[in-house]
Short mmCIF file of N, CA and C in Angstrom, two decimals:
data_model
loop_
_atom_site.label_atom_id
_atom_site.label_comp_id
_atom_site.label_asym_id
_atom_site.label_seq_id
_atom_site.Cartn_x
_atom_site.Cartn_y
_atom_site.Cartn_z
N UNK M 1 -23.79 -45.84 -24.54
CA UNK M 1 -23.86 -44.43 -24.24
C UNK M 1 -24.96 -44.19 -23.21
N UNK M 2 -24.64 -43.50 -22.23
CA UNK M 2 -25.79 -42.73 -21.16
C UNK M 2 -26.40 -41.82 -21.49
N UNK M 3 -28.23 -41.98 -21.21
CA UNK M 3 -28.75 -41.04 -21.47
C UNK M 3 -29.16 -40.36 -20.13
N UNK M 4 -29.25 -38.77 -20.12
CA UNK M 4 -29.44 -38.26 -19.75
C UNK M 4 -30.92 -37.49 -19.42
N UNK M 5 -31.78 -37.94 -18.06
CA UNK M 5 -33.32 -37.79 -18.54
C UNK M 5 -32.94 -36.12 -17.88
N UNK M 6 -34.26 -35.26 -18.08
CA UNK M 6 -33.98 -34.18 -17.45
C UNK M 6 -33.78 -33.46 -16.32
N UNK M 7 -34.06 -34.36 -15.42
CA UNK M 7 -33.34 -33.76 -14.17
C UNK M 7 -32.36 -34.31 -13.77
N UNK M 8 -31.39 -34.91 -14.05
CA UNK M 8 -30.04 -35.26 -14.03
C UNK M 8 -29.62 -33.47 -15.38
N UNK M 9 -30.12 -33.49 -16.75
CA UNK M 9 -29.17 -32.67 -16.87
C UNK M 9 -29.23 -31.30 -16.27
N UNK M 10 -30.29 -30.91 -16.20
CA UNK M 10 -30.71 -29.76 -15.36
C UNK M 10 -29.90 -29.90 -14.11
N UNK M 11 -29.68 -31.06 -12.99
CA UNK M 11 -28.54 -31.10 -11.92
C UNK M 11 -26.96 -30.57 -12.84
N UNK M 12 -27.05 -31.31 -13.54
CA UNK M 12 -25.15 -30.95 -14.30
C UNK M 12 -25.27 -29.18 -14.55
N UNK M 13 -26.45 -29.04 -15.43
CA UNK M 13 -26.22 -27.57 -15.88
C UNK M 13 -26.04 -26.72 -14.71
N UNK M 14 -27.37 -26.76 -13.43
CA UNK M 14 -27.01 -26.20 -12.30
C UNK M 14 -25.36 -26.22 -11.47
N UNK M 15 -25.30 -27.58 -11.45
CA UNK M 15 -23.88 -27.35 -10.62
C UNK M 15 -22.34 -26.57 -11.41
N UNK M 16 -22.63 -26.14 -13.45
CA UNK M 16 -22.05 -25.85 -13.32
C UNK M 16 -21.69 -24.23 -14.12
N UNK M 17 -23.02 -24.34 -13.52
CA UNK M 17 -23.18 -22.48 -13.37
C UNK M 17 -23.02 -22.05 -11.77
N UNK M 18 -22.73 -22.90 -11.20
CA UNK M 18 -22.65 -22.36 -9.46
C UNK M 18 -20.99 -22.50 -9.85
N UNK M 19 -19.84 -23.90 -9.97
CA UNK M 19 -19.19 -23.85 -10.21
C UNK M 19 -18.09 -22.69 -10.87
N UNK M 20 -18.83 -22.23 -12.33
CA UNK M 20 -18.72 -20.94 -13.06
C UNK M 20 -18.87 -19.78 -12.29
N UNK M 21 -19.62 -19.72 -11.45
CA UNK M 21 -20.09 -18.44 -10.48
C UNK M 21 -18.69 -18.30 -9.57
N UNK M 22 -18.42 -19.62 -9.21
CA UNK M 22 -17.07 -19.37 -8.29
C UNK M 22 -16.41 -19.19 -8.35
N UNK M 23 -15.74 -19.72 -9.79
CA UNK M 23 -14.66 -19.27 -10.63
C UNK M 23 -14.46 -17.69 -10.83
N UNK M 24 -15.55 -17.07 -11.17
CA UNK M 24 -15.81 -16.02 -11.47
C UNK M 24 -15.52 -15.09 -10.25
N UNK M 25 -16.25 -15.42 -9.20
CA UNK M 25 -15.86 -14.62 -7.60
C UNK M 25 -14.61 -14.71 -7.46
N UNK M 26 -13.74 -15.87 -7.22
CA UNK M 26 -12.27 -15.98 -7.02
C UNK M 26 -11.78 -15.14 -7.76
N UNK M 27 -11.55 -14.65 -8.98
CA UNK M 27 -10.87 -14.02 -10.15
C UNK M 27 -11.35 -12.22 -9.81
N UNK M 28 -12.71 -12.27 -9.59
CA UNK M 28 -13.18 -10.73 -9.27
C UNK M 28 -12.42 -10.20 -7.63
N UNK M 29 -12.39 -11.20 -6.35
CA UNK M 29 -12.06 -10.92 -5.61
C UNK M 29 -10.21 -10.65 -6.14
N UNK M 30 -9.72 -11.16 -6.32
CA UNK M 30 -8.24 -11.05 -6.66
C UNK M 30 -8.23 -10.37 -7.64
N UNK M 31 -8.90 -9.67 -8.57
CA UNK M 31 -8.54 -8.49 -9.27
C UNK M 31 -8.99 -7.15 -8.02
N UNK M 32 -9.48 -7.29 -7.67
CA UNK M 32 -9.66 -6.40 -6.04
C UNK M 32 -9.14 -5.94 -5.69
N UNK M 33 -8.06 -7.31 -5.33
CA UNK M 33 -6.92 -6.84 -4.11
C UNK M 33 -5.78 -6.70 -4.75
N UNK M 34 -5.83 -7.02 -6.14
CA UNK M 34 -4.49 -6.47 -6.79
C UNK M 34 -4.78 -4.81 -7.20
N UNK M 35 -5.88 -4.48 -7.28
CA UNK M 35 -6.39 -2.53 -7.51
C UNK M 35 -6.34 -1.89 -5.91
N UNK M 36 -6.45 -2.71 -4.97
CA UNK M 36 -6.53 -1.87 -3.65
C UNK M 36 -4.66 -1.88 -2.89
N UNK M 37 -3.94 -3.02 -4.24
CA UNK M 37 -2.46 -2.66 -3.55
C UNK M 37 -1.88 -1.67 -4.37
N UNK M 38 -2.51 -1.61 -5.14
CA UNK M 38 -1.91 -0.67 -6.46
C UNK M 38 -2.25 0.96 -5.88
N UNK M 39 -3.37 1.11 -5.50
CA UNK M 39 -3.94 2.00 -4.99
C UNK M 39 -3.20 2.55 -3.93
N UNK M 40 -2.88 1.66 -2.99
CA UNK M 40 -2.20 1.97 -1.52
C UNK M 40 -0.91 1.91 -2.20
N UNK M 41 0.22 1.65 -3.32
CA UNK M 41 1.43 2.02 -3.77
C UNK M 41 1.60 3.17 -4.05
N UNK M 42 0.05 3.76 -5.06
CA UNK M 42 0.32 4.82 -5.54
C UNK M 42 0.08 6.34 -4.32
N UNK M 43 -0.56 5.94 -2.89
CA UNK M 43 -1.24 6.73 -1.92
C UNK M 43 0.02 6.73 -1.05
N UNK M 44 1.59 5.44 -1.23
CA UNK M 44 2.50 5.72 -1.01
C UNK M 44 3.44 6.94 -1.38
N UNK M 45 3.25 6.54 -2.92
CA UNK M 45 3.80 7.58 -3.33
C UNK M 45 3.80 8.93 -2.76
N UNK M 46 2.46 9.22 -3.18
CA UNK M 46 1.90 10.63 -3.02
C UNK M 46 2.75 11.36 -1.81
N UNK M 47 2.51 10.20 -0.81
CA UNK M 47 2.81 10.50 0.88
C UNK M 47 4.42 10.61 0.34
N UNK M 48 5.45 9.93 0.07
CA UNK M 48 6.55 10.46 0.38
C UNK M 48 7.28 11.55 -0.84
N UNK M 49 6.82 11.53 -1.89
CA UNK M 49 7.24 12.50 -2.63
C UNK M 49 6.51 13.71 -3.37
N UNK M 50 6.43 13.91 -1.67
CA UNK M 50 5.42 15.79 -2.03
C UNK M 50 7.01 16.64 -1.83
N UNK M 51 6.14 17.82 -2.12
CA UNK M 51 7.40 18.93 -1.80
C UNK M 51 7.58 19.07 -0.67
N UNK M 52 6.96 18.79 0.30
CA UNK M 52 7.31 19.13 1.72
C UNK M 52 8.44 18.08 2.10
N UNK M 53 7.88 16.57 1.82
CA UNK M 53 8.80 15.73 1.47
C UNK M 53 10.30 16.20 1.35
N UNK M 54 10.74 16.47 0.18
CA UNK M 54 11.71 16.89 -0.44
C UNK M 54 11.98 17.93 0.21
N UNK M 55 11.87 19.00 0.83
CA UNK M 55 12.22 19.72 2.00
C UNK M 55 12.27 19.38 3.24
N UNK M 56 11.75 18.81 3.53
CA UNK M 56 12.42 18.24 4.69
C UNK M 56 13.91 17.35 4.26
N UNK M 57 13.51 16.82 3.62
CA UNK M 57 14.73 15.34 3.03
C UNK M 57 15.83 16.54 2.87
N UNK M 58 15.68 17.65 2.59
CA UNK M 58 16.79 18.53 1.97
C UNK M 58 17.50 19.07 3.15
N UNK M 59 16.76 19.48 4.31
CA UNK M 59 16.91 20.37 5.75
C UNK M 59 17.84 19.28 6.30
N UNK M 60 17.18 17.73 7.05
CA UNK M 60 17.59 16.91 7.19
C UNK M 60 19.45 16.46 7.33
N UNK M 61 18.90 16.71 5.79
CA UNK M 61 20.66 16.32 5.04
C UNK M 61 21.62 16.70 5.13
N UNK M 62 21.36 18.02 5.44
CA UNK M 62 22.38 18.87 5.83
C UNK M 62 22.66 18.69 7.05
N UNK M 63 22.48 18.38 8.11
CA UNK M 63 22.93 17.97 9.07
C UNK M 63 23.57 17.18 9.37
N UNK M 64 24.86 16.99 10.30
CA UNK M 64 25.69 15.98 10.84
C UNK M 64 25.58 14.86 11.10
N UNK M 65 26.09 14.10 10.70
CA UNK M 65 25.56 12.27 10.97
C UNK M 65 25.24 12.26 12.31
N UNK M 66 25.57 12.62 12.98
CA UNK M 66 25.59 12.70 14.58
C UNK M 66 25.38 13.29 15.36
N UNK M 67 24.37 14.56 14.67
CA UNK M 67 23.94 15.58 15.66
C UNK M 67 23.23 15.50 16.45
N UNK M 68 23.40 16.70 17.82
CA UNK M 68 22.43 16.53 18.73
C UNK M 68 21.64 17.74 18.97
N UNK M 69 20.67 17.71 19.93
CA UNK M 69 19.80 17.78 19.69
C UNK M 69 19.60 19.82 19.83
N UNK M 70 21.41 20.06 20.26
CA UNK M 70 21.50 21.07 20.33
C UNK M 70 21.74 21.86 18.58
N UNK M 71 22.48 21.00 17.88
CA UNK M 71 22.52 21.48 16.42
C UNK M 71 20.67 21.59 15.70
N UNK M 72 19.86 20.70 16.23
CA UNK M 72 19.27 21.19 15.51
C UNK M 72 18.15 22.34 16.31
N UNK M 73 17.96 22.77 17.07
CA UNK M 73 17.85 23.86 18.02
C UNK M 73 18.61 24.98 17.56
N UNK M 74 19.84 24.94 16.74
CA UNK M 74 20.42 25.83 16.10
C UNK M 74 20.20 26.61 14.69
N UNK M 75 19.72 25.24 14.25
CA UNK M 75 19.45 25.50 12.78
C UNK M 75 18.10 26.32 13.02
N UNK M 76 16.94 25.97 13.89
CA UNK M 76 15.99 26.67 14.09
C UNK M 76 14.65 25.43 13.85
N UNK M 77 13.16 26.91 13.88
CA UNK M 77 12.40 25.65 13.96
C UNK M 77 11.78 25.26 12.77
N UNK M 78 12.18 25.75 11.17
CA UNK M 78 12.15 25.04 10.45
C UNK M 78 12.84 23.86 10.22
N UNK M 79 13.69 23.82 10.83
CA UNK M 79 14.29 22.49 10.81
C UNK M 79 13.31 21.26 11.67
N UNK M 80 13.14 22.02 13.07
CA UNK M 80 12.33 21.11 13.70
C UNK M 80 11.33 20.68 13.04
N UNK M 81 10.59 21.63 12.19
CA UNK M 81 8.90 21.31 11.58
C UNK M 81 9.33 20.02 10.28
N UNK M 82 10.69 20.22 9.98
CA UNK M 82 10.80 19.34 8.61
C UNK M 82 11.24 18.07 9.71
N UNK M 83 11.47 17.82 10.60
CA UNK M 83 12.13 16.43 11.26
C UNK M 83 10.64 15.69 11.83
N UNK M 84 9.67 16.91 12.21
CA UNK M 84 8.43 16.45 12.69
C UNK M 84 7.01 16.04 11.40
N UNK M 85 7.39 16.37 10.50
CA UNK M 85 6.44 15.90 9.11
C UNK M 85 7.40 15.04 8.47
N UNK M 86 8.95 14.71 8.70
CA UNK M 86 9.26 13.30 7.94
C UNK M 86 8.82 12.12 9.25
N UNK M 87 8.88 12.51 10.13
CA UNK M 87 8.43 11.73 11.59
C UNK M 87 7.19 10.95 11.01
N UNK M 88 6.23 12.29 10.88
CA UNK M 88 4.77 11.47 10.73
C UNK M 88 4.06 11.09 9.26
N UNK M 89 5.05 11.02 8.43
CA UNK M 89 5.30 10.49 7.17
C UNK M 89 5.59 9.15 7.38
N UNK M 90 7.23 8.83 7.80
CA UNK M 90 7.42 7.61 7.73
C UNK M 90 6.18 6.79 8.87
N UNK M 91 5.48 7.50 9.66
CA UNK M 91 4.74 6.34 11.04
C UNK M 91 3.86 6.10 9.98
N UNK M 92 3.05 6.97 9.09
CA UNK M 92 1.90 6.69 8.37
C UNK M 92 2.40 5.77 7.08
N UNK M 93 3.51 5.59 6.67
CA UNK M 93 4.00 4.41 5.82
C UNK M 93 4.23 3.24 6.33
N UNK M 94 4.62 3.54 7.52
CA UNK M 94 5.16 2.03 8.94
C UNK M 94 3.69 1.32 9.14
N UNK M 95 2.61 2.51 8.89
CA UNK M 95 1.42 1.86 9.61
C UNK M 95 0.75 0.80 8.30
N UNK M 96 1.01 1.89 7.10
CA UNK M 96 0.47 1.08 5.60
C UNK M 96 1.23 -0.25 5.65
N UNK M 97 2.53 -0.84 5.84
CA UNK M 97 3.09 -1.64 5.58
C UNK M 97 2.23 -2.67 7.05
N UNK M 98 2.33 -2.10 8.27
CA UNK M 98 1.80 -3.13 9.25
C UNK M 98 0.36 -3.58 9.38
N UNK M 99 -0.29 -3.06 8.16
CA UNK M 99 -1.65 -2.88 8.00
C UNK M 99 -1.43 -3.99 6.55
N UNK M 100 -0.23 -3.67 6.12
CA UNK M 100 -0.41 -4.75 4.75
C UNK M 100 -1.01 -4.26 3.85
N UNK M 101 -1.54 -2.87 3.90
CA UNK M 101 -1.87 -2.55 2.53
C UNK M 101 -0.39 -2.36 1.48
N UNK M 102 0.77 -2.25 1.94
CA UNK M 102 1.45 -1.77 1.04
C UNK M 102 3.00 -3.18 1.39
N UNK M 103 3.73 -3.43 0.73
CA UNK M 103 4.27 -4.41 0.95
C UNK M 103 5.69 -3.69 1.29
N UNK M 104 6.71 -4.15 2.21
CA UNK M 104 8.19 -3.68 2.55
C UNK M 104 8.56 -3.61 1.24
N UNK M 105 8.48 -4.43 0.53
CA UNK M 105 9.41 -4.43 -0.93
C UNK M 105 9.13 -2.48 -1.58
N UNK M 106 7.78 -2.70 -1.42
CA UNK M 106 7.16 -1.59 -2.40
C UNK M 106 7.85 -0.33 -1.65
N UNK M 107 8.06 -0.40 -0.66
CA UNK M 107 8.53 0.76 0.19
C UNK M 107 9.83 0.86 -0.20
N UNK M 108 11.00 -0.14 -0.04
CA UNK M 108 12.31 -0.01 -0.19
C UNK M 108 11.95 0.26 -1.81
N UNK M 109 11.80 -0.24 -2.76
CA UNK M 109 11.99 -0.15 -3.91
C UNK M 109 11.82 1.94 -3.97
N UNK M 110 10.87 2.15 -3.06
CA UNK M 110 10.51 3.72 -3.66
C UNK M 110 12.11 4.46 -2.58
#
């Protein structure tokens, strides 16, 4: 059997409380970034299912698969204001996903 004088164990104990320390960082950093995607899912949310949201989505719909740009000039400019806040809705979700806070999946799924 090996004995151990004290600065050999004092080396073991040190290396493996640094060891433990790392363990510990790895696990804290990745509980992190699993609360800052959760965060940016739920800041998804928010962004596409407000009421304005849903009014626009409603204005939208009613319109012709194929209209131009004279139908909606017709409908008026609430229509325009709901085509211009789903506009800068979806860029600010396009940007979360190209930024990677939020994943394509998480988007299609909503």
């Amino acid at each position: 059997m090996m004995h151990l004088d004290l600065s050999a164990t004092l080396n073991l104990v040190s290396t493996l409380a640094i060891v433990g320390a790392l363990i510990f960082t790895g696990l804290q950093v990745r509980a992190a970034n699993l609360a800052r995607r959760d965060q940016a899912a739920v800041t998804l949310i928010q962004t596409a299912q407000s009421e304005s949201w849903t009014r626009a989505l409603d204005l939208i719909g009613k319109l012709p698969e194929n209209a131009q740009a004279a139908d909606v000039e017709r409908v008026g400019p609430e229509l325009e204001r709901a085509i211009w806040d789903m506009g800068v809705r979806l860029e600010t979700i396009g940007y979360m996903v190209f930024r990677r806070n939020v994943t394509l999946e998480t988007v299609d799924d909503l």
